[in-house]
Coordinates of C-alpha atoms and ligand atoms in Angstrom, one line a residue:
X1 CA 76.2 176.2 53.2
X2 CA 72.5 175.2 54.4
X3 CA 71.6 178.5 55.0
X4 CA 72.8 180.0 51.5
X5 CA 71.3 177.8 49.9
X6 CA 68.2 178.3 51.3
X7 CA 68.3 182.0 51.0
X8 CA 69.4 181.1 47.4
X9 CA 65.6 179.4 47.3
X10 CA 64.0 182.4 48.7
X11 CA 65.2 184.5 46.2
X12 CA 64.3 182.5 43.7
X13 CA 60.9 181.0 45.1
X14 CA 59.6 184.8 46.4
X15 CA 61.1 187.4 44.3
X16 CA 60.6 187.6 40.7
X17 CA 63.6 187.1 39.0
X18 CA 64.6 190.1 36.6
X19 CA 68.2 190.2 35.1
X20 CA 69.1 192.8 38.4
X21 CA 68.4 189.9 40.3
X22 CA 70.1 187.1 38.3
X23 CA 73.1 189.6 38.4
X24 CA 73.2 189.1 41.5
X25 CA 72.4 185.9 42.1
X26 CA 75.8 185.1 40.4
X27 CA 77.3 187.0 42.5
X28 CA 75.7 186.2 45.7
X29 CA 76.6 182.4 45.1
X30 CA 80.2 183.2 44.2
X31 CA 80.4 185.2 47.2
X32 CA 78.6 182.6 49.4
X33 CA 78.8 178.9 48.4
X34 CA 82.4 178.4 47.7
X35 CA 84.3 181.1 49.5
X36 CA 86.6 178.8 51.6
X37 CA 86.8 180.3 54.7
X38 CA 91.0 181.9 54.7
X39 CA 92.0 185.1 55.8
X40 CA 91.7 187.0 52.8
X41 CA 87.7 186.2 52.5
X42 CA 87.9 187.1 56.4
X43 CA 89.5 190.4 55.7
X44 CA 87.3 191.0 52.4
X45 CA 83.9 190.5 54.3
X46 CA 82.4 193.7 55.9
X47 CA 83.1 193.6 59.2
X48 CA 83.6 189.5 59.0
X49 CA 80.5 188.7 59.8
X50 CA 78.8 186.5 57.0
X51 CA 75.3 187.0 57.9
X52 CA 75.6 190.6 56.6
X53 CA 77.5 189.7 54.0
X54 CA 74.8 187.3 53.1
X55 CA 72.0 189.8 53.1
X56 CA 73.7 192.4 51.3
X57 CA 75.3 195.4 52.2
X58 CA 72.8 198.1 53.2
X59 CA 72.9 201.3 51.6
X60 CA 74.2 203.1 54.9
X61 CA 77.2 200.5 55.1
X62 CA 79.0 202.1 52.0
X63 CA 80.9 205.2 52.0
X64 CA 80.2 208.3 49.4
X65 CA 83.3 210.5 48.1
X66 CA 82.0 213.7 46.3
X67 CA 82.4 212.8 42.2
X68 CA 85.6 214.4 41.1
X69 CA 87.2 215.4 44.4
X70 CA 90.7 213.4 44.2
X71 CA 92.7 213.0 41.4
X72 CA 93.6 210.3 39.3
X73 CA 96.8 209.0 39.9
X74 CA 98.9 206.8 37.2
X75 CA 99.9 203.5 38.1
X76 CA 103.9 203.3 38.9
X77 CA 106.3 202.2 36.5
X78 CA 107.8 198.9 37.3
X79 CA 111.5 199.6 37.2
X80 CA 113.9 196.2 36.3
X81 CA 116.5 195.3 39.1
X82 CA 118.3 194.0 35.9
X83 CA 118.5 195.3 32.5
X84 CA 120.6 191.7 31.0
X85 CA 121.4 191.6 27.4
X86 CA 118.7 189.3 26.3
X87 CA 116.2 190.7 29.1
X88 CA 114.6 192.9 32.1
X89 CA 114.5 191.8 34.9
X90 CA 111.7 192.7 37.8
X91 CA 110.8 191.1 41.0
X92 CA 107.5 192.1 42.9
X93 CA 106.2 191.2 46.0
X94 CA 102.5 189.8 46.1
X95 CA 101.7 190.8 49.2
X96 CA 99.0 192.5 51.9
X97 CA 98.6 196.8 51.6
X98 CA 96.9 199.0 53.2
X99 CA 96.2 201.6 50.8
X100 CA 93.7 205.5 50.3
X101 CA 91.1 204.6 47.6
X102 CA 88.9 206.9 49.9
X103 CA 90.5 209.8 51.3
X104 CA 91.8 210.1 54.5
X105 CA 90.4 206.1 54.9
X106 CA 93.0 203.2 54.7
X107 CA 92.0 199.6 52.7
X108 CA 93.3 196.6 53.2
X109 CA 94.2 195.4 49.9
X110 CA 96.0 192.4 48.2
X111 CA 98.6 194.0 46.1
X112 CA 101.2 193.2 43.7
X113 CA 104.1 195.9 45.1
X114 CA 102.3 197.6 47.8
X115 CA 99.7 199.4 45.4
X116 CA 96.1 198.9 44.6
X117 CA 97.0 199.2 40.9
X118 CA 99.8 197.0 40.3
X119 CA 103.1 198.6 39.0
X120 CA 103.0 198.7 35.0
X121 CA 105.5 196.3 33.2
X122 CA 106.7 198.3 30.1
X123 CA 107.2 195.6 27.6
X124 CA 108.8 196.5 24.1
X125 CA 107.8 193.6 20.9
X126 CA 110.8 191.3 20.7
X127 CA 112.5 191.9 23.9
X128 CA 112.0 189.5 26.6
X129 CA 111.1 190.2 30.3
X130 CA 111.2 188.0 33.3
X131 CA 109.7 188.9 36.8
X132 CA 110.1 187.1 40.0
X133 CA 107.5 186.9 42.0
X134 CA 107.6 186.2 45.9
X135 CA 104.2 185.5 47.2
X136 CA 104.5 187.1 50.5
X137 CA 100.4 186.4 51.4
X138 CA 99.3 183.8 53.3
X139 CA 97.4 181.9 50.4
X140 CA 98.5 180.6 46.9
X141 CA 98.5 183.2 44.2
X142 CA 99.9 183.3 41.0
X143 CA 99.9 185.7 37.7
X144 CA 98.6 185.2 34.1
X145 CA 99.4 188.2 31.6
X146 CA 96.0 188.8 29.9
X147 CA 96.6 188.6 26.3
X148 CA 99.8 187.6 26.2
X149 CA 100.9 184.7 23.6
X150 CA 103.5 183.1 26.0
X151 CA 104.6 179.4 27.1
X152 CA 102.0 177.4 28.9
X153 CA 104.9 177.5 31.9
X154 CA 104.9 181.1 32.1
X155 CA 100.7 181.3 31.5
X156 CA 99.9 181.3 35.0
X157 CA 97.5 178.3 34.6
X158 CA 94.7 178.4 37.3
X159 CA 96.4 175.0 39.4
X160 CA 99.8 176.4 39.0
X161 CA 99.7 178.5 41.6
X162 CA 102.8 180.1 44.2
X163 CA 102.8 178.8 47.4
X164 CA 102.9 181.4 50.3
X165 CA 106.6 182.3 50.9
X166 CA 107.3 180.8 47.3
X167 CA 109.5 182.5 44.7
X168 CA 108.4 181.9 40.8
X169 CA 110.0 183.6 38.1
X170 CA 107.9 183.9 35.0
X171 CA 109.4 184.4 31.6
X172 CA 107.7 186.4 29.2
X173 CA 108.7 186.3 25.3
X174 CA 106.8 188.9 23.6
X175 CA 107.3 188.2 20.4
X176 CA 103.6 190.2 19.4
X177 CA 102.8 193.5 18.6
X178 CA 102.2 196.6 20.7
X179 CA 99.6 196.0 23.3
X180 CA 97.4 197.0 26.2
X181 CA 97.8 194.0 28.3
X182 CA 97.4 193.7 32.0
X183 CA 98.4 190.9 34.6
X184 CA 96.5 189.2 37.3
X185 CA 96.0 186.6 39.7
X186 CA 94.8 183.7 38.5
X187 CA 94.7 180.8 41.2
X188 CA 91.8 178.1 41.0
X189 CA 89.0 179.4 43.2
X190 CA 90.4 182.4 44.6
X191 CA 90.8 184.4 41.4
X192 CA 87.8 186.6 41.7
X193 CA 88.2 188.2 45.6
X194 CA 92.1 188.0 44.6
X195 CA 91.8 190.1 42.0
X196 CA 88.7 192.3 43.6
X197 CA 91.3 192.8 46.6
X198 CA 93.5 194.0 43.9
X199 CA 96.0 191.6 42.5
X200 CA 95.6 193.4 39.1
X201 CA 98.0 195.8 36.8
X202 CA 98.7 197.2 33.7
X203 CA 101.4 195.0 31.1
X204 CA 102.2 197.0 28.0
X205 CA 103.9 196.1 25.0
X206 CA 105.2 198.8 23.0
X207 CA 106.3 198.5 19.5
X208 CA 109.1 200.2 17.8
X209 CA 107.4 200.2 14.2
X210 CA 104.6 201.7 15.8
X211 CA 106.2 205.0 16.3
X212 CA 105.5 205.8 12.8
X213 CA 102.0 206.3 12.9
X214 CA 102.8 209.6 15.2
X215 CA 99.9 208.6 17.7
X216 CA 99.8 210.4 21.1
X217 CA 102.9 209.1 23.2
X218 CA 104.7 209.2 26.1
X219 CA 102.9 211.2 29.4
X220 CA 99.9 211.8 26.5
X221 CA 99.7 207.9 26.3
X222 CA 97.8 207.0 29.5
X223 CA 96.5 203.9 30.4
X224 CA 93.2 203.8 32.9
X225 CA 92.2 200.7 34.8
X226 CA 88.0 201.0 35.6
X227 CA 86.8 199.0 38.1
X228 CA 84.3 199.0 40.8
X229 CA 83.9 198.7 44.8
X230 CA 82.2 198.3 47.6
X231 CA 84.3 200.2 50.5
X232 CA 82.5 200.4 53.8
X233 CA 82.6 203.2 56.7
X234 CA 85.6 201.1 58.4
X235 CA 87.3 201.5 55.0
X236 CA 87.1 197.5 54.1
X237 CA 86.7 196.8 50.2
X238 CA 83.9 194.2 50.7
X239 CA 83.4 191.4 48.4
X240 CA 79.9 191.2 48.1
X241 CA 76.8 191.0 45.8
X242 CA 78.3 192.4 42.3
X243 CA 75.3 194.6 41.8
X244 CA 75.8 196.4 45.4
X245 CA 79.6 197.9 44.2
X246 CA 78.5 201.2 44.0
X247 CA 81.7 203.0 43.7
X248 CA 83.3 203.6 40.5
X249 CA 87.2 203.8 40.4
X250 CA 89.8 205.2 37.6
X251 CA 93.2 203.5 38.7
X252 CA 92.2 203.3 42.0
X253 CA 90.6 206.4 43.1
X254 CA 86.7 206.5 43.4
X255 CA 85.4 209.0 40.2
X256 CA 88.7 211.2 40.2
X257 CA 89.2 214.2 37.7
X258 CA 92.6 214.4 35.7
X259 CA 94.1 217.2 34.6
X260 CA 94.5 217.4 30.8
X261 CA 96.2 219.5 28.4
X262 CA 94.2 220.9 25.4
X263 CA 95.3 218.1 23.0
X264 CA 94.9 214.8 22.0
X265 CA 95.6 211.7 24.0
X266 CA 95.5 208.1 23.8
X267 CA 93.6 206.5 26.5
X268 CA 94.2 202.6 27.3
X269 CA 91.0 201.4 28.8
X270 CA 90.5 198.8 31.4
X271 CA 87.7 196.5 32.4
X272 CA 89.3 195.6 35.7
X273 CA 86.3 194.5 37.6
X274 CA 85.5 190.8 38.3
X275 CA 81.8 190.6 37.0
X276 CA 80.2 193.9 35.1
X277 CA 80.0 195.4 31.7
X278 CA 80.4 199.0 31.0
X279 CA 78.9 201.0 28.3
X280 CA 81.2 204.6 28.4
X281 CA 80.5 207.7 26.7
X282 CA 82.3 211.3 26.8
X283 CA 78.9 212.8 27.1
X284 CA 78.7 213.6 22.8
X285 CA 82.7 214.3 22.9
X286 CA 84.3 211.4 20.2
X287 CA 86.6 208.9 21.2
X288 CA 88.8 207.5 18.4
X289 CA 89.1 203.9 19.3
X290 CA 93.1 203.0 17.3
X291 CA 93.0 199.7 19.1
X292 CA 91.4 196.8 21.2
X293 CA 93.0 193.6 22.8
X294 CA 95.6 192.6 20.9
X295 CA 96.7 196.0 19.7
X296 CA 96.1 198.3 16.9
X297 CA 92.9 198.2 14.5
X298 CA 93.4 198.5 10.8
X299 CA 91.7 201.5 11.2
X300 CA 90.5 204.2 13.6
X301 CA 86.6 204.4 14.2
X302 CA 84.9 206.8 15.5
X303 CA 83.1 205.7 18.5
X304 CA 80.4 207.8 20.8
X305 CA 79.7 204.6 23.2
X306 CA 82.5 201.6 24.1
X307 CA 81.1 198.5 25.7
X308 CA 83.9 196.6 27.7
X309 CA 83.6 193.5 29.7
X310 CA 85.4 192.6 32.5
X311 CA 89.0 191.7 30.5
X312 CA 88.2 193.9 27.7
X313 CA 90.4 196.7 26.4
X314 CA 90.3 199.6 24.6
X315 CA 93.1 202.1 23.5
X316 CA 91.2 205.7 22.4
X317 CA 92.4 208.6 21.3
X318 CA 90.6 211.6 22.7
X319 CA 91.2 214.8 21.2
X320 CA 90.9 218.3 24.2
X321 CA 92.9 220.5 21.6
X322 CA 89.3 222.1 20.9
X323 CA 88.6 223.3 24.0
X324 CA 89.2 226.4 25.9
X325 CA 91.1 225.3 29.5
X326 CA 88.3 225.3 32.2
X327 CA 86.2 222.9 29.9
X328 CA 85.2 219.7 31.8
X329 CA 84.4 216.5 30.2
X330 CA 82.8 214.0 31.9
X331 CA 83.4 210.2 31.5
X332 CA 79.9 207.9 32.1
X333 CA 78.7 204.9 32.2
X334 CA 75.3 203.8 32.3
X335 CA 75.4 203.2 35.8
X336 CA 76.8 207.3 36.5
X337 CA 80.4 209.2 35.8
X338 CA 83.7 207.1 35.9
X339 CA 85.8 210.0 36.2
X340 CA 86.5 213.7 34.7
X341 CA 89.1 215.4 32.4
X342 CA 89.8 218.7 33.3
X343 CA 91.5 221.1 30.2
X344 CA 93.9 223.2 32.3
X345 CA 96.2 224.5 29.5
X346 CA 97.0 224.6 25.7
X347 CA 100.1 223.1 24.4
X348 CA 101.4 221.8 21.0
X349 CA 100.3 218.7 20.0
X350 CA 102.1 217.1 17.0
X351 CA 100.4 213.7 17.1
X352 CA 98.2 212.5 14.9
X353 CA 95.1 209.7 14.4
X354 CA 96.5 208.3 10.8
X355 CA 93.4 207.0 8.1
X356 CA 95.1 203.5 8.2
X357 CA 96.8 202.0 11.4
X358 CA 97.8 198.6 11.8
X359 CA 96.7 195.5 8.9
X360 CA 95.3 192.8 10.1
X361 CA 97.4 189.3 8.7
X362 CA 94.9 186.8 6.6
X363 CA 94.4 183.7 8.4
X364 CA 94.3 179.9 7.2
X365 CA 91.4 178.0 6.3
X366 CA 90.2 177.0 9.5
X367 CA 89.7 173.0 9.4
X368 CA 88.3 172.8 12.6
X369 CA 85.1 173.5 14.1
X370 CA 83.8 173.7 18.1
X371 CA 81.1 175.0 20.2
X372 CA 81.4 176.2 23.6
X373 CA 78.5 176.5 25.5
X374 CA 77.6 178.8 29.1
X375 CA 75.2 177.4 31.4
X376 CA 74.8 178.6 34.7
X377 CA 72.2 175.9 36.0
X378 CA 70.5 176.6 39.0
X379 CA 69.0 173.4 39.7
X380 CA 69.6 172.1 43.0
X381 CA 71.1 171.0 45.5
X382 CA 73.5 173.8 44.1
X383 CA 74.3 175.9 41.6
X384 CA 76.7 174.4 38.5
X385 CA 78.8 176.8 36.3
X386 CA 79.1 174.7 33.5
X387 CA 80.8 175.3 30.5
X388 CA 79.8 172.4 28.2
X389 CA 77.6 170.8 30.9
X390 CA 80.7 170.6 32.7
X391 CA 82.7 171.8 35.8
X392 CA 86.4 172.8 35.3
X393 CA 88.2 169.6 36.1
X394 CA 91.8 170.2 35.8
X395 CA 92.7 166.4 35.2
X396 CA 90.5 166.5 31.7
X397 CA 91.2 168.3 28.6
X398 CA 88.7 169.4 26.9
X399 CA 89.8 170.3 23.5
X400 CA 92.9 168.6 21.7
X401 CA 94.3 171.1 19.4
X402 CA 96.8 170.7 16.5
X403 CA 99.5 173.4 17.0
X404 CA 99.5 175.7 13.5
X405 CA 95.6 174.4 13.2
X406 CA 93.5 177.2 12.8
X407 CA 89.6 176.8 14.1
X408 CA 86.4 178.2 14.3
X409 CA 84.5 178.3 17.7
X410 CA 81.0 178.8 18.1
X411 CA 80.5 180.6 21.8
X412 CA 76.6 180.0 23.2
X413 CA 75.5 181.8 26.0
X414 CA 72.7 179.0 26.8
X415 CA 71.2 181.3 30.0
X416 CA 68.2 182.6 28.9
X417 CA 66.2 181.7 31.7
X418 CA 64.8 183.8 34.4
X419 CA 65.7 187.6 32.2
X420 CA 69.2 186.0 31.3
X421 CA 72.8 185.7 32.3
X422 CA 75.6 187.5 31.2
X423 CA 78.9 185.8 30.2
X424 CA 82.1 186.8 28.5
X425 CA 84.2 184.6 26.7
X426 CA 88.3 184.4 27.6
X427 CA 91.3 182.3 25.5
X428 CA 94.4 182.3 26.6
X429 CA 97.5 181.8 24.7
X430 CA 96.0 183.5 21.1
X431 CA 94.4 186.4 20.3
X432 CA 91.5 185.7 18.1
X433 CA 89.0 187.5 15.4
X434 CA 85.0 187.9 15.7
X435 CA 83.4 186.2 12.5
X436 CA 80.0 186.9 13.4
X437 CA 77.0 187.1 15.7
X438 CA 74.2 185.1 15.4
X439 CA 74.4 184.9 11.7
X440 CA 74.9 188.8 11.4
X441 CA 77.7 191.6 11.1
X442 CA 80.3 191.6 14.5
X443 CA 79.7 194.4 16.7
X444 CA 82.4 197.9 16.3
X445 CA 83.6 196.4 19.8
X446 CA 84.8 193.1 18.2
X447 CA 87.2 194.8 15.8
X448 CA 91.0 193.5 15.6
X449 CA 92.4 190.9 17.6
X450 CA 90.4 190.1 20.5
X451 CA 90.9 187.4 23.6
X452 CA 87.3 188.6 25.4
X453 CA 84.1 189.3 24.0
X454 CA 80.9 189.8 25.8
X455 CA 77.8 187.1 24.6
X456 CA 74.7 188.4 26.0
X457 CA 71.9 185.7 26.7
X458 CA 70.9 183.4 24.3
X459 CA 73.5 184.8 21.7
X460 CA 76.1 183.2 19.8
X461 CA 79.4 184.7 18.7
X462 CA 81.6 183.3 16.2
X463 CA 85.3 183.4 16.0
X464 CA 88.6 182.7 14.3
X465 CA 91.6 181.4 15.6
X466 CA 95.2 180.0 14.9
X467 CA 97.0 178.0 17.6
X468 CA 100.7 179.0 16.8
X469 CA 104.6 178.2 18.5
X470 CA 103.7 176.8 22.0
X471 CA 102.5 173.6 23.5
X472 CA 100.5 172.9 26.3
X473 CA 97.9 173.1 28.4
X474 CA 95.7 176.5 28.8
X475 CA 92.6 177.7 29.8
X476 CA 89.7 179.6 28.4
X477 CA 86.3 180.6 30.4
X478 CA 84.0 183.1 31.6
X479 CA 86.2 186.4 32.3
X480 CA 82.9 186.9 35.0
X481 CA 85.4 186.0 37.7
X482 CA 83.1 184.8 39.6
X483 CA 81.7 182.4 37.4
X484 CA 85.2 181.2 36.4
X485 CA 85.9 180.6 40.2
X486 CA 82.9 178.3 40.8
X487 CA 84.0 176.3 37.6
X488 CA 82.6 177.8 34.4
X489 CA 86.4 177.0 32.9
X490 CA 87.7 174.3 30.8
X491 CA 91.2 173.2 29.4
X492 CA 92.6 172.9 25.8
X493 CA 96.0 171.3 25.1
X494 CA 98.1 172.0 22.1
X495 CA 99.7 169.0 20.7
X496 CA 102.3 168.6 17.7
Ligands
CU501 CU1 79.9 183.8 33.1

């Protein structure tokens, strides 16, 4: 501990400090100062040894897979053991894999049902599901659905967590629209290397009265989970420094092409990493974005750059039906391409992107008004993630709510020191709307119903929200799993 925090000093003391380096400050002290020392940090660290993990990896330690060299594959489709008449029924094993993100180079992985995507939990509005859960690792674990409106029993609340060899069964209602939802661990402390090591998959809810709007569908309906890694020549993923993940992946395959017919799709997008913001483009081709956490906008817009935060989703519809087969198009971010769609054929396409999708309902006067504030304070003798100058404290709640109250909260992003910290904002339980920024117009990213927005340094977002149906106690805090695992978390608790 001595020794990180000193070269937590150095870095500050010698270097100067742009936003690069704050990055990865973050990450360097959620890699170093509270990583308890258990098998899965063991097998996450290259080669186990701590003092390279502390400096860094070195460019030479990583591996390189030619861009669009392996395909894309699409998660599996979890299949219920029980299809009862009020539910389905699935049971998944959260267990150790070893898995091919490279080719021809197996990764040990933590994986819900021997994958490094998770299988994906087809969900339709109004029908329930349940899914058992044996935690076959050697540490606690547990699951929150992202997104979902759900009792706090079944939320996965960071303390209530599955003990290794323990059974849970988690009952989900989903009584909300269509929506591209994903699951993921979500145990105090361990969240971000557990869901780095891959605890994480895709949870949609499909809607019947959807199917009207004629929207791609079916094998044209595709969702894509984009995340990053650092996999070294041994084939370890190594939790490190976020800024040193170098390698891109598209449902778990390092910058892979898919093969595309020459029409339009609908793309559910991702942010599956634990601390990074992407800013995607089609290189000038349009993405229609049709929907964003909570499910569809009122409208499509026309969008030639997405910015997602880790949490964030976006559903797009893509349209290849004006290109010859042979055309490539080329999925970037800033940081280089995510992946490649490769026309190979012309078919008919009878979907459609309608003018008007899905209404947003009016919500209540909100009565209530509360500010939550980010502060990462570096002051020694070490670090604090603090959301309201505080550290998570599971034994406290934070905010009282009213259940059918809706409120305003004011989000702060305080860290404007030393070229600025980034944060992202995450409610569980509701799905809220973006009033405004700083005073002024909410970003085309905040549009519809929203559980995580980015707030960049020194920025404020405002938002709306109504606390409906379920009591409880639930979280909300930075979706940067690494802050969120050093504390930057706090607890609200929904009372009659
Ligand atoms: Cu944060």
């Amino acid at each position: 501990m001595r020794r990180k925090l000193r070269a937590l000093g150095r870095l500050i003391g010698e270097q100067m400090l742009n936003r690069r380096n704050m990055l990865a400050l973050g990450g360097l002290t959620g890699a170093s100062i509270l990583l308890p020392p258990d098998a899965a940090v063991a097998a996450l660290a290259p080669d186990g040894d701590p003092a390279r993990r502390r400096r860094g990896s070195r460019p030479d330690d990583r591996v390189h897979v030619p861009p669009f060299s392996v395909e894309m594959p699409l998660p599996p489709v979890a299949r219920p053991v029980a299809v009862r008449r009020d539910a389905d029924v699935y049971r998944i094993r959260i267990r150790n894999a070893r898995v091919e993100v490279v080719p021809r180079l197996l990764t040990p992985v933590m994986s819900f049902g021997g994958g490094f995507v998770g299988p994906t939990i087809m969900a339709r509005t109004g029908r329930k599901v349940i899914v058992k859960y044996r935690n076959e690792l050697d540490e606690p674990a547990n699951v929150h659905v992202h997104g979902l409106h759900v009792p706090a029993s079944s939320d996965g609340h960071p303390m209530d967590v599955i003990q290794p060899g323990g059974v849970r069964e988690y009952v989900y209602p989903n009584g909300q629209q269509g929506a591209t939802l994903w699951y993921h661990d979500h145990s105090h402390h361990t969240e971000a290397q557990h869901v780095y090591a891959g605890l994480h998959g895709f949870y949609l809810i499909h809607d019947p009265s959807e199917r009207r709007y004629g929207l791609p569908s079916g094998r044209y309906d595709v969702p894509i989970m984009i995340r990053d890694a650092l996999i070294t020549p041994t084939g370890k993923l190594a939790y490190d420094v976020p800024d040193t993940r170098n390698m891109l992946l598209a449902n778990g395959r390092p910058q892979p092409y898919f093969r595309v017919a020459a029409r339009k799709y609908r793309f559910r997008l991702l942010n599956g990493t634990t601390h990074r913001l992407f800013r995607l483009n089609l290189g000038g081709v349009p993405m229609i974005q049709i929907g964003s956490d909570g499910g569809l906008l009122p409208a499509p817009q026309e969008m030639r750059e997405l910015l997602i935060s880790s949490g964030e989703r976006a559903d797009v519809v893509v349209d290849f039906g004006r290109f010859r087969p042979g055309r490539r198009v080329v999925m970037y971010d800033t940081s280089g391409a995510v992946m490649c769609f490769d026309v190979v054929h012309r078919v008919e396409d009878p979907s459609r992107v309608p003018d008007e999708l899905r209404p947003l309902p009016d919500l209540p006067e909100p009565t209530v008004t509360r500010d939550v504030v980010f502060d990462l304070q570096l002051t020694p003798p070490q670090p604090k993630y603090l959301m309201n100058d505080q550290v998570f404290d599971h034994d406290r709640v934070d905010f009282r709510v009213r259940r059918g109250t809706t409120e305003i909260w004011r989000i702060h992003n305080a860290d404007v020191e030393l070229g600025g910290i980034n944060h992202t904002f995450h409610l569980h339980l509701e799905q809220f709307r973006v009033l405004d920024r700083d005073g002024a117009a909410p970003w085309p990213s905040d549009r519809g119903r929203k559980d995580t927005i980015y707030v960049p340094p020194g920025q404020s977002a405002r938002v709306k929200v109504r606390f409906t149906e379920y009591l409880g106690k639930y979280v909300y805090h930075c979706h940067f799993l690494d802050h969120s695992s050093l504390g930057m978390m706090a607890q609200l608790e929904v009372v009659p």
